[in-house]
CSV table of C-alpha atoms in Angstrom, one decimal:
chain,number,residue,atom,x,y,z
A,147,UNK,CA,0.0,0.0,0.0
A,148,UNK,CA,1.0,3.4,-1.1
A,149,UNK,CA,0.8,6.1,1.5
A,150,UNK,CA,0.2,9.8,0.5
A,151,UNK,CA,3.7,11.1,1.8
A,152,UNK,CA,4.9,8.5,-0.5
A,153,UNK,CA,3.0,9.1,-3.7
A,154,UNK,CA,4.9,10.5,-6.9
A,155,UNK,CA,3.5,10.6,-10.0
A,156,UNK,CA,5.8,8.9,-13.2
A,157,UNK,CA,7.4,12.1,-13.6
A,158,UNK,CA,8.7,12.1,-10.2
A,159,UNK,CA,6.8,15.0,-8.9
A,160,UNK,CA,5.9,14.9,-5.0
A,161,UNK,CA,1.7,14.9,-5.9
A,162,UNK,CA,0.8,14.5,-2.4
A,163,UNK,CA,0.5,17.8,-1.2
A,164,UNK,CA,-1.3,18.8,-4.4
A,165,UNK,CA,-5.2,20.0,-4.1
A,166,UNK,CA,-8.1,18.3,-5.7
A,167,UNK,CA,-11.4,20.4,-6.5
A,168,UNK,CA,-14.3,19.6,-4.6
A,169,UNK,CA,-17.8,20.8,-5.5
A,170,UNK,CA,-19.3,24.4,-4.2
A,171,UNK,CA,-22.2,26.0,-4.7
A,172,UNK,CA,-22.2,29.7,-4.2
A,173,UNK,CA,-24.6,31.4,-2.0
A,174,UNK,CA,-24.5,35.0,-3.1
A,175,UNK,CA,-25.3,37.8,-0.2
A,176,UNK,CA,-27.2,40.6,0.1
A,177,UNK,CA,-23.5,42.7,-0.5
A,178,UNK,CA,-23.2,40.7,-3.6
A,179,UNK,CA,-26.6,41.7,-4.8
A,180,UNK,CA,-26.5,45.2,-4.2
A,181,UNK,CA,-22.7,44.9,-6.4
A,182,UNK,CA,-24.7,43.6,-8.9
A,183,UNK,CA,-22.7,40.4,-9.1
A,184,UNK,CA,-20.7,37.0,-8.0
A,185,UNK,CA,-17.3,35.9,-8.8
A,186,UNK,CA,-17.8,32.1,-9.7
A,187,UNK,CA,-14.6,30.1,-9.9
A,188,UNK,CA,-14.4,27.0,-12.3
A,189,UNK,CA,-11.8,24.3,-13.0
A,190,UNK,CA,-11.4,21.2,-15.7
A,191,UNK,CA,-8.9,18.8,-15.5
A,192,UNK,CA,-6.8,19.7,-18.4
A,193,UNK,CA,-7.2,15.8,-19.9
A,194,UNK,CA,-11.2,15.5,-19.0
A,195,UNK,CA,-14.3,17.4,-20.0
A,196,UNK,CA,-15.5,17.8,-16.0
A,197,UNK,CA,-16.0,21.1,-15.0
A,198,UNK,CA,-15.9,21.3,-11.2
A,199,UNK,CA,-17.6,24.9,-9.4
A,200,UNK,CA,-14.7,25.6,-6.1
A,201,UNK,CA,-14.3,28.5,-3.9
A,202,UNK,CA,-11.7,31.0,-4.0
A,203,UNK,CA,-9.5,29.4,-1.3
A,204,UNK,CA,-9.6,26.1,-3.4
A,205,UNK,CA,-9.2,27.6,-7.2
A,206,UNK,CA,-6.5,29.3,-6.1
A,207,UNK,CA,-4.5,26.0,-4.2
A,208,UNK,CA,-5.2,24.3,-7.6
A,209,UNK,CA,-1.7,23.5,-9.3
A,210,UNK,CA,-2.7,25.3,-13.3
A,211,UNK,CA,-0.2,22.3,-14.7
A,212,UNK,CA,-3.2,19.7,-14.2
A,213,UNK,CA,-6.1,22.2,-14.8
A,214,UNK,CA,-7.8,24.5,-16.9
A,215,UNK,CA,-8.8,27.6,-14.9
A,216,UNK,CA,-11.5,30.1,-14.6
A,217,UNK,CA,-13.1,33.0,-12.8
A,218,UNK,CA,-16.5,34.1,-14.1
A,219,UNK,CA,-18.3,37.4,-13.4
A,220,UNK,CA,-21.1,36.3,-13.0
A,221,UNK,CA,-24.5,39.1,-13.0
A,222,UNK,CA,-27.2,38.8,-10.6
A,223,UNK,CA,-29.1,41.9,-10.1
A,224,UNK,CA,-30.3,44.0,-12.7
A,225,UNK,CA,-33.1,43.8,-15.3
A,226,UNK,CA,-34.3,40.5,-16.7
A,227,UNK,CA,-33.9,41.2,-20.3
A,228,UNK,CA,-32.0,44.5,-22.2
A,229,UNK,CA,-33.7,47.6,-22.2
A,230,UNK,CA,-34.1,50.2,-25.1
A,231,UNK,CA,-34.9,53.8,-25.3
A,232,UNK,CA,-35.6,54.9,-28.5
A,233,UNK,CA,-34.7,51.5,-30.1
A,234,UNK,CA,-31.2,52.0,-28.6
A,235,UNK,CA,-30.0,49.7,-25.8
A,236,UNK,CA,-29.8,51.5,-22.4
A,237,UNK,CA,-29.4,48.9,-20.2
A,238,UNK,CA,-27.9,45.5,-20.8
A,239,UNK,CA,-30.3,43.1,-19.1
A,240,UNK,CA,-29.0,39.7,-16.5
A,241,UNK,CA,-30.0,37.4,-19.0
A,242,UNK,CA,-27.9,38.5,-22.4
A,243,UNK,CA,-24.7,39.5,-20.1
A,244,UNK,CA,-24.6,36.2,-18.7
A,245,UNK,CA,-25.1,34.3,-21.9
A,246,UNK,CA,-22.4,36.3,-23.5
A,247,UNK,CA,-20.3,35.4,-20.5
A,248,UNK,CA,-20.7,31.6,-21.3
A,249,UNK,CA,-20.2,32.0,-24.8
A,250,UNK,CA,-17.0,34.1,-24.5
A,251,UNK,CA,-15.4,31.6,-21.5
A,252,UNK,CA,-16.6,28.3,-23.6
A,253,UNK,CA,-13.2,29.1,-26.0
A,254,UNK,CA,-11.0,28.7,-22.5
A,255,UNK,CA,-13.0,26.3,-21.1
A,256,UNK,CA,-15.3,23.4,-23.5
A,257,UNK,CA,-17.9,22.7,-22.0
A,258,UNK,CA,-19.0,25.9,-19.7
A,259,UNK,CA,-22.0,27.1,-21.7
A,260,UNK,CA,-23.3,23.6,-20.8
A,261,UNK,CA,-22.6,23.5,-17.1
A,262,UNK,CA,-23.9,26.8,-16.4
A,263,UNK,CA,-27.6,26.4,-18.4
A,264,UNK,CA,-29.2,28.9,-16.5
A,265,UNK,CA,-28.5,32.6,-17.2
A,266,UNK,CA,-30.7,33.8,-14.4
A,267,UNK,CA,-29.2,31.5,-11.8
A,268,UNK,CA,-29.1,34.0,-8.5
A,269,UNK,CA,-30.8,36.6,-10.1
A,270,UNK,CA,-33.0,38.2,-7.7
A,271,UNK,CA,-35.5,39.6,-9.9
A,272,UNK,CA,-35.0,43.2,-9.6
């Protein structure tokens, strides 16, 4: 049996310090919806299509040899959809910012516009 202290990988390199992403789920406050927004931290293994959501604490422990890294503005107050006056846009609304965010990380990161399918995820309405 293996023990961690002992573990190298085939390269050689001490692995057993290294930090493995575990699942969060962001609970955004009332601070964050009076900002407007969240930061929302992803990671993919660079040789796998799983996208893991982490805290800050964790995404920033995780070694950027092994994975593919992200942080994500991500909108949460504001309105729903864009808003015009005169037929120009005023106000860009939660829903288009957010969907433009997924499109625009999906070329760093395959796979994001899939794992975050709801533009209006947090958004409190207003």
């Amino acid at each position: 049996m293996i023990i961690p202290e002992q573990y190298t990988n085939i390269g050689g390199i001490d692995m057993s310090n290294d930090v493995y992403p575990s699942y969060y789920k962001p609970f955004p406050t009332l601070k964050d919806y009076e900002k407007g927004y969240i930061n929302r931290y992803f990671v993919q293994k660079i040789n796998d299509l799983i996208i893991t959501e982490v805290d800050k604490n964790i995404y920033n422990k995780i070694y950027v040899n092994y994975f593919n890294k992200v942080v994500i503005q991500w909108i949460i107050s504001g309105p729903k959809n864009n808003q015009y006056k005169n037929k120009i846009l005023d106000r860009k609304g939660v829903q288009e910012q957010n969907i433009q965010t997924m499109f625009e990380y999906e070329k760093s990161m395959k796979g994001i516009k899939n794992y975050l399918n709801n533009p209006l995820e947090f958004w409190n309405g207003k």
